Amino acid sequence: MSADFSARVVLSRMQRAGLIAALVLLTVWAVLRPMTVLQTVVAIVTVAYGAAIVFRVVLVWASTRGEHLIRVSDEEARAVPDHELPVYTVLVPAYREPSVIGLLMSHLGALEYPADKLEIILLLEEDDRETIEAAEAVATADHVRILVVPESQPKTKPKACNVGLEQATGEFVTIYDAEDIPDPLQLRRAVVALRRLGPSYVCLQAELGYFNVDQNRITRWFALEYATWFRSLLPGLVALRMPIPLGGTSNHFRARELRELGAWDPYNVTEDADLGIRLARSGYRVGVLHSVTLEEANSDFINWIKQRSRWYKGYLMTWLVHLRSPRATARQLGWRGILCLNLFVGGTPLAALLNAVLWATTILWFLDRPPIMEEIFVPPFYYLGVLCLVFGNATVIYLNVLSARTMDRPDLLGTALLSPGYWAMMSLAGAKAAWQLVFKPSYWEKTTHGLHLAKETADVG
């Protein structure tokens, strides 16, 4: 992979120099004209925040105008004779997952794909003897093999996937996480869809959902968020011909083009989102496949913060990496892609980070109405801020209500109305992501899976 696209160094020399110069100028200006600086910062933040809200509304609107999910019926999927199917490689990176390996093999065993055309590679880290031993006990089929990833840095999922891709023999390749339950026909659907769409489509992103939605309030919030993401926002990006930040699982690729692109960036902790942007910059298209892979929704607060802060950190990484050469990025992505990169990829973690500041400002205004607040918020931006507060929050809650409806889960309406509690969690994750971006950029904070199993055992006990 080209160093220009690698997150090994988050900020290039030019970016660091520009940031230092901007901070120096801002500091000097703040000393000379402190109120002007505050007014300018508030104005920029308010406009950017409002733009991000409008952008999401446009995406949802676009997703409702026509069918933007790629559908392959069960009959179409099963109609392809076995001998006409290509070899399909399934990469499964797992680290410290001994408790779910048995279930993983059961779920992958349910895939309706001929064994002689299926290659499953379990990617296990060299120092994870417990998971290796658990896998050796259950991975007995001829088409399943264990590939031990040698100890090296960075110890990340994308590095393991690159090791697996080097040995993959399939024409198509996909990734599943250790806890995933894929649609049994998903591989066949992907083959039919990619052949139908032609060579301009190099990747299909399957929908993701959760099998433990009802475990607690966090999992219900998470399920509503995923429904909005995969049923409204991503189809909206497809409808508007914008880049698609991929999810970390159930991406189906043409292997040759994936290798030519340089595969995954081992230093980016959301290698999937980064790869989606690189696909767009290379002129390839990505579709959203109507086939659901069920995952485990994070049910523990601390575990959720670890996972979400890694996602936000990776989105910020991706945003900064692709802004290293603004002219080249603009030329390759076009104005639509630049909007997506800034308002969606960069805007998602930045909005989460800023929410806490904006809410604190709002609470302070209603409690005390300090005179300085009236000076900071000059009239045009004050009214825009009020509009963001009322319309923006109401819109996001409405989207969650809409997701409850599309899921046919009216019982989640109360959870949708309690969304501000979830936003507070997002703000904490955003703050942690910003801190780690500076001090631990490529650190992959492990997310614990199998928490639903512990609950089920406790319930039975």
JSON list of N, CA and C in Angstrom, two decimals, residues 89-95 100-102 104-105 108 119-125 131-132 134-141 143-149 160-161 163-164 176-178:
[
{"chain": "A", "resi": 89, "resn": "THR", "atom": "N", "xyz": [-13.50, -17.33, -0.70]},
{"chain": "A", "resi": 89, "resn": "THR", "atom": "CA", "xyz": [-12.70, -17.35, 0.53]},
{"chain": "A", "resi": 89, "resn": "THR", "atom": "C", "xyz": [-13.39, -16.56, 1.62]},
{"chain": "A", "resi": 90, "resn": "VAL", "atom": "N", "xyz": [-13.51, -17.16, 2.79]},
{"chain": "A", "resi": 90, "resn": "VAL", "atom": "CA", "xyz": [-14.07, -16.49, 3.97]},
{"chain": "A", "resi": 90, "resn": "VAL", "atom": "C", "xyz": [-12.95, -16.31, 4.98]},
{"chain": "A", "resi": 91, "resn": "LEU", "atom": "N", "xyz": [-12.60, -15.06, 5.25]},
{"chain": "A", "resi": 91, "resn": "LEU", "atom": "CA", "xyz": [-11.58, -14.75, 6.26]},
{"chain": "A", "resi": 91, "resn": "LEU", "atom": "C", "xyz": [-12.27, -14.47, 7.59]},
{"chain": "A", "resi": 92, "resn": "VAL", "atom": "N", "xyz": [-11.79, -15.10, 8.65]},
{"chain": "A", "resi": 92, "resn": "VAL", "atom": "CA", "xyz": [-12.37, -14.89, 9.98]},
{"chain": "A", "resi": 92, "resn": "VAL", "atom": "C", "xyz": [-11.26, -14.54, 10.96]},
{"chain": "A", "resi": 93, "resn": "PRO", "atom": "N", "xyz": [-10.96, -13.25, 11.15]},
{"chain": "A", "resi": 93, "resn": "PRO", "atom": "CA", "xyz": [-9.97, -12.87, 12.15]},
{"chain": "A", "resi": 93, "resn": "PRO", "atom": "C", "xyz": [-10.57, -12.97, 13.55]},
{"chain": "A", "resi": 94, "resn": "ALA", "atom": "N", "xyz": [-9.86, -13.58, 14.45]},
{"chain": "A", "resi": 94, "resn": "ALA", "atom": "CA", "xyz": [-10.36, -13.74, 15.82]},
{"chain": "A", "resi": 94, "resn": "ALA", "atom": "C", "xyz": [-9.19, -13.63, 16.79]},
{"chain": "A", "resi": 95, "resn": "TYR", "atom": "N", "xyz": [-9.42, -12.96, 17.89]},
{"chain": "A", "resi": 95, "resn": "TYR", "atom": "CA", "xyz": [-8.38, -12.82, 18.91]},
{"chain": "A", "resi": 95, "resn": "TYR", "atom": "C", "xyz": [-9.03, -12.93, 20.28]},
{"chain": "A", "resi": 100, "resn": "VAL", "atom": "N", "xyz": [-16.49, -18.49, 21.59]},
{"chain": "A", "resi": 100, "resn": "VAL", "atom": "CA", "xyz": [-17.44, -18.41, 20.49]},
{"chain": "A", "resi": 100, "resn": "VAL", "atom": "C", "xyz": [-17.00, -19.19, 19.25]},
{"chain": "A", "resi": 101, "resn": "ILE", "atom": "N", "xyz": [-15.82, -19.81, 19.29]},
{"chain": "A", "resi": 101, "resn": "ILE", "atom": "CA", "xyz": [-15.31, -20.52, 18.11]},
{"chain": "A", "resi": 101, "resn": "ILE", "atom": "C", "xyz": [-16.23, -21.68, 17.72]},
{"chain": "A", "resi": 102, "resn": "GLY", "atom": "N", "xyz": [-16.73, -22.41, 18.69]},
{"chain": "A", "resi": 102, "resn": "GLY", "atom": "CA", "xyz": [-17.64, -23.51, 18.39]},
{"chain": "A", "resi": 102, "resn": "GLY", "atom": "C", "xyz": [-18.89, -23.04, 17.69]},
{"chain": "A", "resi": 104, "resn": "LEU", "atom": "N", "xyz": [-19.17, -20.27, 16.02]},
{"chain": "A", "resi": 104, "resn": "LEU", "atom": "CA", "xyz": [-18.75, -19.76, 14.72]},
{"chain": "A", "resi": 104, "resn": "LEU", "atom": "C", "xyz": [-18.76, -20.87, 13.67]},
{"chain": "A", "resi": 105, "resn": "MET", "atom": "N", "xyz": [-18.18, -22.02, 13.98]},
{"chain": "A", "resi": 105, "resn": "MET", "atom": "CA", "xyz": [-18.13, -23.10, 13.01]},
{"chain": "A", "resi": 105, "resn": "MET", "atom": "C", "xyz": [-19.52, -23.62, 12.69]},
{"chain": "A", "resi": 108, "resn": "LEU", "atom": "N", "xyz": [-21.01, -20.93, 10.27]},
{"chain": "A", "resi": 108, "resn": "LEU", "atom": "CA", "xyz": [-20.41, -21.00, 8.93]},
{"chain": "A", "resi": 108, "resn": "LEU", "atom": "C", "xyz": [-20.79, -22.32, 8.25]},
{"chain": "A", "resi": 119, "resn": "GLU", "atom": "N", "xyz": [-13.55, -21.84, 0.90]},
{"chain": "A", "resi": 119, "resn": "GLU", "atom": "CA", "xyz": [-12.28, -21.83, 1.65]},
{"chain": "A", "resi": 119, "resn": "GLU", "atom": "C", "xyz": [-12.46, -20.92, 2.86]},
{"chain": "A", "resi": 120, "resn": "ILE", "atom": "N", "xyz": [-12.45, -21.52, 4.04]},
{"chain": "A", "resi": 120, "resn": "ILE", "atom": "CA", "xyz": [-12.60, -20.75, 5.28]},
{"chain": "A", "resi": 120, "resn": "ILE", "atom": "C", "xyz": [-11.24, -20.71, 5.97]},
{"chain": "A", "resi": 121, "resn": "ILE", "atom": "N", "xyz": [-10.74, -19.51, 6.22]},
{"chain": "A", "resi": 121, "resn": "ILE", "atom": "CA", "xyz": [-9.44, -19.34, 6.86]},
{"chain": "A", "resi": 121, "resn": "ILE", "atom": "C", "xyz": [-9.64, -18.63, 8.20]},
{"chain": "A", "resi": 122, "resn": "LEU", "atom": "N", "xyz": [-9.34, -19.32, 9.29]},
{"chain": "A", "resi": 122, "resn": "LEU", "atom": "CA", "xyz": [-9.39, -18.73, 10.62]},
{"chain": "A", "resi": 122, "resn": "LEU", "atom": "C", "xyz": [-8.05, -18.05, 10.88]},
{"chain": "A", "resi": 123, "resn": "LEU", "atom": "N", "xyz": [-8.08, -16.76, 11.10]},
{"chain": "A", "resi": 123, "resn": "LEU", "atom": "CA", "xyz": [-6.86, -15.98, 11.30]},
{"chain": "A", "resi": 123, "resn": "LEU", "atom": "C", "xyz": [-6.66, -15.75, 12.80]},
{"chain": "A", "resi": 124, "resn": "LEU", "atom": "N", "xyz": [-5.73, -16.47, 13.39]},
{"chain": "A", "resi": 124, "resn": "LEU", "atom": "CA", "xyz": [-5.53, -16.45, 14.84]},
{"chain": "A", "resi": 124, "resn": "LEU", "atom": "C", "xyz": [-4.12, -15.96, 15.15]},
{"chain": "A", "resi": 125, "resn": "GLU", "atom": "N", "xyz": [-4.01, -15.17, 16.21]},
{"chain": "A", "resi": 125, "resn": "GLU", "atom": "CA", "xyz": [-2.72, -14.58, 16.57]},
{"chain": "A", "resi": 125, "resn": "GLU", "atom": "C", "xyz": [-1.83, -15.61, 17.28]},
{"chain": "A", "resi": 131, "resn": "THR", "atom": "N", "xyz": [-7.40, -19.67, 22.01]},
{"chain": "A", "resi": 131, "resn": "THR", "atom": "CA", "xyz": [-8.29, -19.69, 20.85]},
{"chain": "A", "resi": 131, "resn": "THR", "atom": "C", "xyz": [-7.81, -20.68, 19.80]},
{"chain": "A", "resi": 132, "resn": "ILE", "atom": "N", "xyz": [-6.49, -20.78, 19.63]},
{"chain": "A", "resi": 132, "resn": "ILE", "atom": "CA", "xyz": [-5.94, -21.74, 18.66]},
{"chain": "A", "resi": 132, "resn": "ILE", "atom": "C", "xyz": [-6.35, -23.17, 19.04]},
{"chain": "A", "resi": 134, "resn": "ALA", "atom": "N", "xyz": [-8.91, -24.08, 20.90]},
{"chain": "A", "resi": 134, "resn": "ALA", "atom": "CA", "xyz": [-10.35, -24.22, 20.73]},
{"chain": "A", "resi": 134, "resn": "ALA", "atom": "C", "xyz": [-10.70, -24.43, 19.26]},
{"chain": "A", "resi": 135, "resn": "ALA", "atom": "N", "xyz": [-10.00, -23.71, 18.38]},
{"chain": "A", "resi": 135, "resn": "ALA", "atom": "CA", "xyz": [-10.26, -23.84, 16.94]},
{"chain": "A", "resi": 135, "resn": "ALA", "atom": "C", "xyz": [-9.82, -25.21, 16.43]},
{"chain": "A", "resi": 136, "resn": "GLU", "atom": "N", "xyz": [-8.68, -25.69, 16.89]},
{"chain": "A", "resi": 136, "resn": "GLU", "atom": "CA", "xyz": [-8.18, -26.99, 16.44]},
{"chain": "A", "resi": 136, "resn": "GLU", "atom": "C", "xyz": [-9.15, -28.11, 16.81]},
{"chain": "A", "resi": 137, "resn": "ALA", "atom": "N", "xyz": [-9.90, -27.92, 17.88]},
{"chain": "A", "resi": 137, "resn": "ALA", "atom": "CA", "xyz": [-10.83, -28.96, 18.32]},
{"chain": "A", "resi": 137, "resn": "ALA", "atom": "C", "xyz": [-12.09, -29.02, 17.46]},
{"chain": "A", "resi": 138, "resn": "VAL", "atom": "N", "xyz": [-12.45, -27.91, 16.80]},
{"chain": "A", "resi": 138, "resn": "VAL", "atom": "CA", "xyz": [-13.72, -27.88, 16.05]},
{"chain": "A", "resi": 138, "resn": "VAL", "atom": "C", "xyz": [-13.53, -27.68, 14.55]},
{"chain": "A", "resi": 139, "resn": "ALA", "atom": "N", "xyz": [-12.39, -27.14, 14.12]},
{"chain": "A", "resi": 139, "resn": "ALA", "atom": "CA", "xyz": [-12.16, -26.85, 12.69]},
{"chain": "A", "resi": 139, "resn": "ALA", "atom": "C", "xyz": [-11.61, -28.10, 12.01]},
{"chain": "A", "resi": 140, "resn": "THR", "atom": "N", "xyz": [-12.48, -29.09, 11.82]},
{"chain": "A", "resi": 140, "resn": "THR", "atom": "CA", "xyz": [-12.03, -30.39, 11.31]},
{"chain": "A", "resi": 140, "resn": "THR", "atom": "C", "xyz": [-12.35, -30.60, 9.83]},
{"chain": "A", "resi": 141, "resn": "ALA", "atom": "N", "xyz": [-13.20, -29.75, 9.25]},
{"chain": "A", "resi": 141, "resn": "ALA", "atom": "CA", "xyz": [-13.57, -29.94, 7.84]},
{"chain": "A", "resi": 141, "resn": "ALA", "atom": "C", "xyz": [-12.40, -29.62, 6.92]},
{"chain": "A", "resi": 143, "resn": "HIS", "atom": "N", "xyz": [-12.30, -27.97, 4.19]},
{"chain": "A", "resi": 143, "resn": "HIS", "atom": "CA", "xyz": [-12.29, -26.62, 3.61]},
{"chain": "A", "resi": 143, "resn": "HIS", "atom": "C", "xyz": [-12.05, -25.53, 4.65]},
{"chain": "A", "resi": 144, "resn": "VAL", "atom": "N", "xyz": [-11.76, -25.93, 5.88]},
{"chain": "A", "resi": 144, "resn": "VAL", "atom": "CA", "xyz": [-11.47, -24.98, 6.96]},
{"chain": "A", "resi": 144, "resn": "VAL", "atom": "C", "xyz": [-10.02, -25.15, 7.37]},
{"chain": "A", "resi": 145, "resn": "ARG", "atom": "N", "xyz": [-9.29, -24.06, 7.44]},
{"chain": "A", "resi": 145, "resn": "ARG", "atom": "CA", "xyz": [-7.91, -24.17, 7.91]},
{"chain": "A", "resi": 145, "resn": "ARG", "atom": "C", "xyz": [-7.58, -23.01, 8.86]},
{"chain": "A", "resi": 146, "resn": "ILE", "atom": "N", "xyz": [-6.64, -23.28, 9.73]},
{"chain": "A", "resi": 146, "resn": "ILE", "atom": "CA", "xyz": [-6.20, -22.29, 10.71]},
{"chain": "A", "resi": 146, "resn": "ILE", "atom": "C", "xyz": [-4.89, -21.69, 10.22]},
{"chain": "A", "resi": 147, "resn": "LEU", "atom": "N", "xyz": [-4.86, -20.39, 10.14]},
{"chain": "A", "resi": 147, "resn": "LEU", "atom": "CA", "xyz": [-3.64, -19.67, 9.75]},
{"chain": "A", "resi": 147, "resn": "LEU", "atom": "C", "xyz": [-3.19, -18.83, 10.94]},
{"chain": "A", "resi": 148, "resn": "VAL", "atom": "N", "xyz": [-2.07, -19.17, 11.50]},
{"chain": "A", "resi": 148, "resn": "VAL", "atom": "CA", "xyz": [-1.55, -18.45, 12.67]},
{"chain": "A", "resi": 148, "resn": "VAL", "atom": "C", "xyz": [-0.77, -17.24, 12.16]},
{"chain": "A", "resi": 149, "resn": "VAL", "atom": "N", "xyz": [-1.19, -16.06, 12.61]},
{"chain": "A", "resi": 149, "resn": "VAL", "atom": "CA", "xyz": [-0.56, -14.81, 12.20]},
{"chain": "A", "resi": 149, "resn": "VAL", "atom": "C", "xyz": [0.68, -14.58, 13.07]},
{"chain": "A", "resi": 160, "resn": "ALA", "atom": "N", "xyz": [-4.08, -8.89, 10.09]},
{"chain": "A", "resi": 160, "resn": "ALA", "atom": "CA", "xyz": [-4.39, -10.31, 10.00]},
{"chain": "A", "resi": 160, "resn": "ALA", "atom": "C", "xyz": [-5.11, -10.63, 8.68]},
{"chain": "A", "resi": 161, "resn": "CYS", "atom": "N", "xyz": [-6.02, -9.75, 8.27]},
{"chain": "A", "resi": 161, "resn": "CYS", "atom": "CA", "xyz": [-6.75, -9.96, 7.02]},
{"chain": "A", "resi": 161, "resn": "CYS", "atom": "C", "xyz": [-5.80, -9.92, 5.81]},
{"chain": "A", "resi": 163, "resn": "VAL", "atom": "N", "xyz": [-2.69, -10.84, 5.85]},
{"chain": "A", "resi": 163, "resn": "VAL", "atom": "CA", "xyz": [-1.97, -12.12, 5.87]},
{"chain": "A", "resi": 163, "resn": "VAL", "atom": "C", "xyz": [-2.84, -13.22, 5.25]},
{"chain": "A", "resi": 164, "resn": "GLY", "atom": "N", "xyz": [-4.12, -13.21, 5.60]},
{"chain": "A", "resi": 164, "resn": "GLY", "atom": "CA", "xyz": [-5.04, -14.20, 5.04]},
{"chain": "A", "resi": 164, "resn": "GLY", "atom": "C", "xyz": [-5.24, -14.03, 3.55]},
{"chain": "A", "resi": 176, "resn": "TYR", "atom": "N", "xyz": [-15.89, -12.33, 7.98]},
{"chain": "A", "resi": 176, "resn": "TYR", "atom": "CA", "xyz": [-16.88, -12.44, 9.05]},
{"chain": "A", "resi": 176, "resn": "TYR", "atom": "C", "xyz": [-16.15, -12.34, 10.38]},
{"chain": "A", "resi": 177, "resn": "ASP", "atom": "N", "xyz": [-16.83, -11.74, 11.35]},
{"chain": "A", "resi": 177, "resn": "ASP", "atom": "CA", "xyz": [-16.30, -11.72, 12.71]},
{"chain": "A", "resi": 177, "resn": "ASP", "atom": "C", "xyz": [-16.67, -13.01, 13.42]},
{"chain": "A", "resi": 178, "resn": "ALA", "atom": "N", "xyz": [-16.01, -13.27, 14.52]},
{"chain": "A", "resi": 178, "resn": "ALA", "atom": "CA", "xyz": [-16.16, -14.57, 15.19]},
{"chain": "A", "resi": 178, "resn": "ALA", "atom": "C", "xyz": [-17.57, -14.82, 15.70]}
]
